[in-house]
Amino acid sequence: MSPFRLPPLTRAVLVDIDGVLVDSVDGATFDVLEPTTNRAYITCSSGSRADVDLAVSAAKRAFEEGPWPRMLPRQRATILNRIADEVAALNEDLAAIESFDSGLPIRQAKGQANRAAENFRFFADLIVAQVDGAFRMPDRQVNYVNRKPLGVAGLITPWNTPFMQESWKLAPALASGCTVILKPAEFTPVSAHLWAGIMERAGVPQGVFNIIHGFGESAGDALVKHPDVPLISFTGELGTGKVIYSNCARNMKHMSMELGGKSPAVVFADADFESALDSTLFGVYSLNGERCTASSRILVERPIYDRFVVAYAERAKKIVVGPPSDPKTEIAALVHPEHYRKVTEYIKIGKGEARLVAGGERPEHLPEGNYVQATVFADVPPTARIFQEEIFGPVVSITPFDTDEEAIALANDVEYGLAAYVWTNSIARAHNVSHAIDSGMVWINSHNVRDLRTPFGGVKGSGLGHEGGYRSLDFYSVQQSIHVTLGDVHTTRFGATGYADNDLGLGGPSA
Ligand code: NAD
């Protein structure tokens, strides 16, 4: 039974194609589980190739014939701002849905509607302020950039903070004038279903927004391989990213990949101890540890190592694990039994690789559901699997280091390179260590707080391409260069008599 006031959620989550909510073509569905009991509480339409074909042809028609890509930036921005208003109005309802469906603690789910709304307002502002280059060569040529939306965008998203992640792709794709097909994660399809009504009420033209629920291997795969979808924006695991990368290559698709992480927090002895402690605890245990930028490896300088491990373990033992709906809960149920199995398997592995100093078990007062204690491993060697592999749960590895060089080497000794956190009161060290770390983003003396204008993305196994600010708009656009000759065109005259006497400039003027 659904606890929400919103009508469609009591029956089924459907596929939305061309502005119409429909069942999947073959009628297939899958069960959505509620993470505190793992009981199915709703069924969701399961899309496959036939549904993707229908959605792509609707989106293609809307792109080629509809008003959306041709609107003035101000007109699109007005609709994006209406989407933002609709999203912000969801407020407590969205928090309740995210919390119930994905197991996010309710207090941490509360900001999600505002954050998602902010993404739409931000890109609405950007498109009206956007400037593209024009370049003049006096008396010879004028050149300018003709920015055009790329076409039908395939957006594939994960289950952690799902609605927010979806907004992060939908906002720039729509702002750019693309039409879209959203394929949300199958563990958490419920909040994604709200988009259909939001888009309709905000006045998004028919066919611009389409959503196909279903499994990655069927619905996601069909979207990635569809020849009429020229770009894929994907957020998810590295392994899935590799599969999608090779499938996109066959059709030379534009791609953006936001993948996993194993981000280091490097804590030097001269850092503000209490701030580093608070922030590294929050960095790994907020959102149930199911966050891509989690500071899941803490590297601590030897002189403060023992004190840090003891203090960290003491605090971790006091973290409140409980039902997602309880405002006192700090860690709630992990999203799905499959993911719970993965996290608890890593804890088992960790017990053989390092020293367990907190957690490591199911809390006694929570006999069912996907609950696990805040877990801390100390003295973790860099060769350990729990040091190297993304666990994506409330599990942290702590490792000592002696020199700046060793800290940098440990920080970089993994396949991933998404985020890093550096804690020190030395200005020079803060910058030098940050510059030497192979990661897309570094926070100095802070956990993850973002300015939407900055680049977001990882290096190495954490992703391809950076989004954020104008970079996101560039990804969803073609920037066509138009070159106009102002005077006489200057051409080497092939086939004309006296070729050897012609000027040999190939292709005319250059700056
Ligand atoms: P996942 O890779 O299992 O699934 C992500 C999405 O891809 C889902 O919608 C899934 O259905 C789809 N998918 C799966 N196989 C596919 C295929 N063959 N073709 C097309 N689509 C396919 O990831 P997840 O478990 O949902 O999410 C957790 C992962 O996401 C973690 O690794 C986390 O670090 C990462 N993540 C990264 C960021 C970031 O910004 N870098 C943000 C959030 C999450």
mmCIF file with all atom_site columns, C-alpha atoms in Angstrom, residues 225-314:
data_model
loop_
_atom_site.group_PDB
_atom_site.id
_atom_site.type_symbol
_atom_site.label_atom_id
_atom_site.label_alt_id
_atom_site.label_comp_id
_atom_site.label_asym_id
_atom_site.label_entity_id
_atom_site.label_seq_id
_atom_site.pdbx_PDB_ins_code
_atom_site.Cartn_x
_atom_site.Cartn_y
_atom_site.Cartn_z
_atom_site.occupancy
_atom_site.B_iso_or_equiv
_atom_site.pdbx_formal_charge
_atom_site.auth_seq_id
_atom_site.auth_comp_id
_atom_site.auth_asym_id
_atom_site.auth_atom_id
_atom_site.pdbx_PDB_model_num
ATOM 1  C CA . LYS A 1 225 ? 21.649 1.572  -29.237 1.00 0.00 ? 225 LYS A CA 1
ATOM 2  C CA . HIS A 1 226 ? 18.848 3.537  -30.889 1.00 0.00 ? 226 HIS A CA 1
ATOM 3  C CA . PRO A 1 227 ? 20.166 5.223  -34.060 1.00 0.00 ? 227 PRO A CA 1
ATOM 4  C CA . ASP A 1 228 ? 17.922 8.286  -33.609 1.00 0.00 ? 228 ASP A CA 1
ATOM 5  C CA . VAL A 1 229 ? 19.341 9.133  -30.182 1.00 0.00 ? 229 VAL A CA 1
ATOM 6  C CA . PRO A 1 230 ? 22.591 11.036 -30.861 1.00 0.00 ? 230 PRO A CA 1
ATOM 7  C CA . LEU A 1 231 ? 23.648 11.550 -27.251 1.00 0.00 ? 231 LEU A CA 1
ATOM 8  C CA . ILE A 1 232 ? 23.601 9.631  -24.002 1.00 0.00 ? 232 ILE A CA 1
ATOM 9  C CA . SER A 1 233 ? 24.097 11.152 -20.597 1.00 0.00 ? 233 SER A CA 1
ATOM 10 C CA . PHE A 1 234 ? 24.713 8.359  -18.109 1.00 0.00 ? 234 PHE A CA 1
ATOM 11 C CA . THR A 1 235 ? 25.225 8.284  -14.356 1.00 0.00 ? 235 THR A CA 1
ATOM 12 C CA . GLY A 1 236 ? 25.917 4.953  -12.714 1.00 0.00 ? 236 GLY A CA 1
ATOM 13 C CA . GLU A 1 237 ? 28.553 2.324  -12.041 1.00 0.00 ? 237 GLU A CA 1
ATOM 14 C CA . LEU A 1 238 ? 31.902 2.073  -13.784 1.00 0.00 ? 238 LEU A CA 1
ATOM 15 C CA . GLY A 1 239 ? 31.108 -1.445 -15.091 1.00 0.00 ? 239 GLY A CA 1
ATOM 16 C CA . THR A 1 240 ? 27.847 -0.274 -16.650 1.00 0.00 ? 240 THR A CA 1
ATOM 17 C CA . GLY A 1 241 ? 29.642 2.779  -18.028 1.00 0.00 ? 241 GLY A CA 1
ATOM 18 C CA . LYS A 1 242 ? 32.123 0.573  -19.861 1.00 0.00 ? 242 LYS A CA 1
ATOM 19 C CA . VAL A 1 243 ? 29.301 -1.403 -21.521 1.00 0.00 ? 243 VAL A CA 1
ATOM 20 C CA . ILE A 1 244 ? 27.482 1.787  -22.537 1.00 0.00 ? 244 ILE A CA 1
ATOM 21 C CA . TYR A 1 245 ? 30.708 3.374  -23.781 1.00 0.00 ? 245 TYR A CA 1
ATOM 22 C CA . SER A 1 246 ? 31.336 0.513  -26.196 1.00 0.00 ? 246 SER A CA 1
ATOM 23 C CA . ASN A 1 247 ? 27.696 0.431  -27.321 1.00 0.00 ? 247 ASN A CA 1
ATOM 24 C CA . CYS A 1 248 ? 27.765 4.193  -27.969 1.00 0.00 ? 248 CYS A CA 1
ATOM 25 C CA . ALA A 1 249 ? 30.997 3.857  -29.949 1.00 0.00 ? 249 ALA A CA 1
ATOM 26 C CA . ARG A 1 250 ? 29.260 1.821  -32.651 1.00 0.00 ? 250 ARG A CA 1
ATOM 27 C CA . ASN A 1 251 ? 27.071 4.805  -33.486 1.00 0.00 ? 251 ASN A CA 1
ATOM 28 C CA . MET A 1 252 ? 29.621 7.523  -32.592 1.00 0.00 ? 252 MET A CA 1
ATOM 29 C CA . LYS A 1 253 ? 27.273 8.974  -29.977 1.00 0.00 ? 253 LYS A CA 1
ATOM 30 C CA . HIS A 1 254 ? 28.065 11.971 -27.837 1.00 0.00 ? 254 HIS A CA 1
ATOM 31 C CA . MET A 1 255 ? 28.518 10.769 -24.287 1.00 0.00 ? 255 MET A CA 1
ATOM 32 C CA . SER A 1 256 ? 28.784 12.078 -20.806 1.00 0.00 ? 256 SER A CA 1
ATOM 33 C CA . MET A 1 257 ? 29.595 9.613  -18.049 1.00 0.00 ? 257 MET A CA 1
ATOM 34 C CA . GLU A 1 258 ? 29.361 10.288 -14.325 1.00 0.00 ? 258 GLU A CA 1
ATOM 35 C CA . LEU A 1 259 ? 30.608 7.089  -12.698 1.00 0.00 ? 259 LEU A CA 1
ATOM 36 C CA . GLY A 1 260 ? 31.587 5.762  -9.302  1.00 0.00 ? 260 GLY A CA 1
ATOM 37 C CA . GLY A 1 261 ? 34.177 6.911  -6.819  1.00 0.00 ? 261 GLY A CA 1
ATOM 38 C CA . LYS A 1 262 ? 36.482 5.863  -4.001  1.00 0.00 ? 262 LYS A CA 1
ATOM 39 C CA . SER A 1 263 ? 37.296 9.343  -2.865  1.00 0.00 ? 263 SER A CA 1
ATOM 40 C CA . PRO A 1 264 ? 40.061 10.056 -0.354  1.00 0.00 ? 264 PRO A CA 1
ATOM 41 C CA . ALA A 1 265 ? 39.872 12.472 2.552   1.00 0.00 ? 265 ALA A CA 1
ATOM 42 C CA . VAL A 1 266 ? 43.467 13.367 3.453   1.00 0.00 ? 266 VAL A CA 1
ATOM 43 C CA . VAL A 1 267 ? 43.709 14.583 7.039   1.00 0.00 ? 267 VAL A CA 1
ATOM 44 C CA . PHE A 1 268 ? 47.023 16.205 8.034   1.00 0.00 ? 268 PHE A CA 1
ATOM 45 C CA . ALA A 1 269 ? 48.137 16.575 11.642  1.00 0.00 ? 269 ALA A CA 1
ATOM 46 C CA . ASP A 1 270 ? 47.878 20.376 11.399  1.00 0.00 ? 270 ASP A CA 1
ATOM 47 C CA . ALA A 1 271 ? 44.182 20.257 10.426  1.00 0.00 ? 271 ALA A CA 1
ATOM 48 C CA . ASP A 1 272 ? 41.316 21.385 12.644  1.00 0.00 ? 272 ASP A CA 1
ATOM 49 C CA . PHE A 1 273 ? 40.746 17.959 14.208  1.00 0.00 ? 273 PHE A CA 1
ATOM 50 C CA . GLU A 1 274 ? 37.085 18.344 15.185  1.00 0.00 ? 274 GLU A CA 1
ATOM 51 C CA . SER A 1 275 ? 36.040 19.866 11.857  1.00 0.00 ? 275 SER A CA 1
ATOM 52 C CA . ALA A 1 276 ? 37.812 17.096 9.953   1.00 0.00 ? 276 ALA A CA 1
ATOM 53 C CA . LEU A 1 277 ? 36.145 14.492 12.156  1.00 0.00 ? 277 LEU A CA 1
ATOM 54 C CA . ASP A 1 278 ? 32.632 15.946 11.714  1.00 0.00 ? 278 ASP A CA 1
ATOM 55 C CA . SER A 1 279 ? 33.057 16.377 8.004   1.00 0.00 ? 279 SER A CA 1
ATOM 56 C CA . THR A 1 280 ? 34.539 12.968 7.234   1.00 0.00 ? 280 THR A CA 1
ATOM 57 C CA . LEU A 1 281 ? 31.774 11.295 9.269   1.00 0.00 ? 281 LEU A CA 1
ATOM 58 C CA . PHE A 1 282 ? 29.144 13.250 7.347   1.00 0.00 ? 282 PHE A CA 1
ATOM 59 C CA . GLY A 1 283 ? 30.997 12.625 4.066   1.00 0.00 ? 283 GLY A CA 1
ATOM 60 C CA . VAL A 1 284 ? 30.679 8.870  4.280   1.00 0.00 ? 284 VAL A CA 1
ATOM 61 C CA . TYR A 1 285 ? 27.516 8.259  6.334   1.00 0.00 ? 285 TYR A CA 1
ATOM 62 C CA . SER A 1 286 ? 25.115 10.879 4.953   1.00 0.00 ? 286 SER A CA 1
ATOM 63 C CA . LEU A 1 287 ? 22.654 9.520  2.354   1.00 0.00 ? 287 LEU A CA 1
ATOM 64 C CA . ASN A 1 288 ? 23.327 6.047  3.859   1.00 0.00 ? 288 ASN A CA 1
ATOM 65 C CA . GLY A 1 289 ? 26.808 6.167  2.325   1.00 0.00 ? 289 GLY A CA 1
ATOM 66 C CA . GLU A 1 290 ? 25.079 5.765  -1.041  1.00 0.00 ? 290 GLU A CA 1
ATOM 67 C CA . ARG A 1 291 ? 26.743 8.816  -2.566  1.00 0.00 ? 291 ARG A CA 1
ATOM 68 C CA . CYS A 1 292 ? 29.204 8.949  -5.430  1.00 0.00 ? 292 CYS A CA 1
ATOM 69 C CA . THR A 1 293 ? 31.417 11.578 -3.767  1.00 0.00 ? 293 THR A CA 1
ATOM 70 C CA . ALA A 1 294 ? 31.564 9.804  -0.369  1.00 0.00 ? 294 ALA A CA 1
ATOM 71 C CA . SER A 1 295 ? 34.896 10.187 1.412   1.00 0.00 ? 295 SER A CA 1
ATOM 72 C CA . SER A 1 296 ? 35.112 6.426  1.742   1.00 0.00 ? 296 SER A CA 1
ATOM 73 C CA . ARG A 1 297 ? 38.906 6.298  2.267   1.00 0.00 ? 297 ARG A CA 1
ATOM 74 C CA . ILE A 1 298 ? 40.317 8.442  5.044   1.00 0.00 ? 298 ILE A CA 1
ATOM 75 C CA . LEU A 1 299 ? 44.084 8.894  4.990   1.00 0.00 ? 299 LEU A CA 1
ATOM 76 C CA . VAL A 1 300 ? 45.385 10.238 8.295   1.00 0.00 ? 300 VAL A CA 1
ATOM 77 C CA . GLU A 1 301 ? 48.861 11.577 9.116   1.00 0.00 ? 301 GLU A CA 1
ATOM 78 C CA . ARG A 1 302 ? 50.625 9.331  11.627  1.00 0.00 ? 302 ARG A CA 1
ATOM 79 C CA . PRO A 1 303 ? 50.965 11.772 14.606  1.00 0.00 ? 303 PRO A CA 1
ATOM 80 C CA . ILE A 1 304 ? 47.151 12.034 14.931  1.00 0.00 ? 304 ILE A CA 1
ATOM 81 C CA . TYR A 1 305 ? 46.257 8.609  13.511  1.00 0.00 ? 305 TYR A CA 1
ATOM 82 C CA . ASP A 1 306 ? 45.463 6.683  16.712  1.00 0.00 ? 306 ASP A CA 1
ATOM 83 C CA . ARG A 1 307 ? 43.526 9.572  18.227  1.00 0.00 ? 307 ARG A CA 1
ATOM 84 C CA . PHE A 1 308 ? 41.567 10.026 14.996  1.00 0.00 ? 308 PHE A CA 1
ATOM 85 C CA . VAL A 1 309 ? 40.672 6.323  14.693  1.00 0.00 ? 309 VAL A CA 1
ATOM 86 C CA . VAL A 1 310 ? 39.440 6.152  18.315  1.00 0.00 ? 310 VAL A CA 1
ATOM 87 C CA . ALA A 1 311 ? 37.392 9.358  18.025  1.00 0.00 ? 311 ALA A CA 1
ATOM 88 C CA . TYR A 1 312 ? 35.977 8.318  14.645  1.00 0.00 ? 312 TYR A CA 1
ATOM 89 C CA . ALA A 1 313 ? 34.956 4.860  15.871  1.00 0.00 ? 313 ALA A CA 1
ATOM 90 C CA . GLU A 1 314 ? 33.329 6.304  19.002  1.00 0.00 ? 314 GLU A CA 1
#
